[in-house]
Amino acid sequence: MPWRIALAVFCALHLRGALAQPVDANLRNLLAALSAGTEVVMVTPLANGLLEVTRFRPPLALPEPQAEAAVAVAREQLRMLDIPNPSADQLARALAGGTIELRDGPAKLPGVLPTTGLPATVTSGIVLANGMPLVAAPGAAVAGASSARRSP
């Protein structure tokens, strides 16, 4: 019987780690991109089985402590808007500045990154789990697909 308990604990911890990996990978990649000043592609699995793919390019390279502080401030702003687990798109828009959708309508975020250098860019789209783009009928909007550019 003890081996069954040990197996259940192992499976629970493994599943918890597997579910946390996309978020952790997105965060690690985002911090690396902020530190290097390079573009990053982040993927957020959606509840309906689709994937939200977000491309983010910061305005300039930041020292690692400043990059970590910017992410912490952006996450806190989102927590204050009742978003404890933001998608990659929401986090990128909180960093760069932009509009995110809330239950009560859109909210404009000022951004926490410096406005010097090139403008920060955020582009998001929805794709199928196999990576193929979600195609809408002509003239129909694809939910969640949007882009924004922040100028200095």
XYZ file of C-alpha atoms in Angstrom:
152
model
C 0.000 0.000 0.000
C 2.775 2.579 0.750
C 4.087 2.203 -2.792
C 0.674 3.317 -4.119
C 0.821 6.469 -2.006
C 4.366 7.138 -3.184
C 3.291 6.600 -6.799
C 0.320 8.967 -6.366
C 2.566 11.654 -4.862
C 5.111 11.217 -7.659
C 2.395 11.467 -10.345
C 0.861 14.546 -8.714
C 4.236 16.294 -8.508
C 5.108 15.323 -12.070
C 1.749 16.584 -13.387
C 2.138 19.819 -11.435
C 5.594 20.321 -12.959
C 4.350 19.524 -16.464
C 1.530 22.055 -16.177
C 3.912 24.747 -14.912
C 6.495 24.251 -17.666
C 4.932 26.490 -20.390
C 4.590 29.374 -17.935
C 8.106 28.900 -16.599
C 9.540 28.604 -20.125
C 7.690 31.759 -21.207
C 8.984 33.657 -18.181
C 12.571 32.448 -18.648
C 12.476 33.321 -22.353
C 10.894 36.718 -21.643
C 13.586 37.604 -19.085
C 16.314 36.513 -21.517
C 14.782 38.654 -24.289
C 14.480 41.679 -21.996
C 18.122 41.289 -20.962
C 19.322 40.873 -24.550
C 16.909 43.341 -26.159
C 15.776 40.680 -28.626
C 12.407 39.397 -29.794
C 10.798 36.450 -28.027
C 7.936 34.155 -29.025
C 5.780 32.891 -26.173
C 2.938 30.359 -26.269
C -0.050 30.260 -23.928
C -2.333 27.175 -24.032
C -5.995 28.239 -23.926
C -8.819 26.370 -22.194
C -10.451 25.559 -25.555
C -7.382 23.655 -26.807
C -6.080 26.473 -29.007
C -2.768 28.240 -28.500
C -2.145 31.963 -28.170
C 1.197 32.833 -29.769
C 2.686 36.162 -28.692
C 5.710 37.871 -30.247
C 7.276 40.554 -28.082
C 10.262 42.795 -28.791
C 11.437 45.102 -25.979
C 12.592 48.651 -26.738
C 16.173 47.960 -25.594
C 18.321 45.572 -23.590
C 17.970 45.914 -19.823
C 20.328 44.786 -17.079
C 19.034 41.531 -15.584
C 17.922 43.071 -12.234
C 16.000 45.803 -14.090
C 14.376 43.192 -16.381
C 13.290 41.145 -13.354
C 11.941 44.259 -11.627
C 9.966 45.276 -14.747
C 8.357 41.840 -14.942
C 7.525 41.943 -11.217
C 5.874 45.379 -11.558
C 3.912 44.276 -14.654
C 2.707 41.120 -12.883
C 1.639 43.188 -9.861
C -0.322 45.582 -12.096
C -2.106 42.589 -13.618
C -2.788 41.094 -10.165
C -4.417 44.392 -9.185
C -6.696 43.964 -12.223
C -7.654 40.487 -10.901
C -5.383 38.609 -13.338
C -3.238 36.392 -11.086
C -1.994 34.150 -13.926
C -1.591 36.372 -16.992
C -1.205 35.039 -20.501
C 1.980 35.886 -22.376
C 0.026 38.537 -24.320
C -1.265 40.203 -21.153
C 2.190 40.234 -19.588
C 3.802 41.627 -22.742
C 1.179 44.393 -22.978
C 1.660 45.234 -19.297
C 5.393 45.596 -19.990
C 5.130 47.552 -23.246
C 1.866 49.354 -22.634
C -1.347 48.564 -24.437
C -4.913 47.457 -24.046
C -6.030 44.175 -22.520
C -9.548 42.781 -22.244
C -11.122 42.441 -18.812
C -14.546 41.171 -17.737
C -15.819 44.768 -17.553
C -14.272 45.866 -20.862
C -10.874 46.958 -22.133
C -8.218 48.402 -19.843
C -5.329 50.568 -21.042
C -2.013 49.830 -19.362
C 0.746 52.471 -19.381
C 3.681 50.044 -19.635
C 6.661 49.734 -17.330
C 9.561 49.551 -19.791
C 11.656 52.580 -20.745
C 10.403 54.444 -23.804
C 13.883 55.031 -25.227
C 15.264 52.986 -28.089
C 13.052 51.332 -30.658
C 9.324 51.067 -29.898
C 8.340 47.879 -28.075
C 6.077 45.630 -30.142
C 3.521 43.016 -29.143
C 1.733 40.835 -31.679
C -0.560 37.958 -30.743
C -2.557 35.413 -32.668
C -4.469 32.209 -32.094
C -3.322 28.959 -33.672
C -4.494 25.368 -33.560
C -2.590 23.015 -31.275
C -0.776 21.604 -34.339
C 0.640 25.079 -35.066
C -1.579 25.862 -38.038
C -3.124 29.357 -37.965
C -6.792 29.635 -37.122
C -8.497 30.817 -40.306
C -11.728 32.776 -40.069
C -14.321 33.309 -42.763
C -13.641 36.376 -44.953
C -14.482 39.518 -43.013
C -14.761 37.706 -39.674
C -12.442 38.627 -36.842
C -10.398 35.975 -35.104
C -10.901 36.228 -31.351
C -7.729 37.164 -29.548
C -5.745 38.196 -32.622
C -4.347 41.654 -32.150
C -1.225 43.734 -32.331
C 0.127 46.875 -30.793
C 3.161 49.099 -31.142
C 4.342 51.512 -28.488
C 6.198 54.569 -29.711
C 8.842 56.391 -27.694
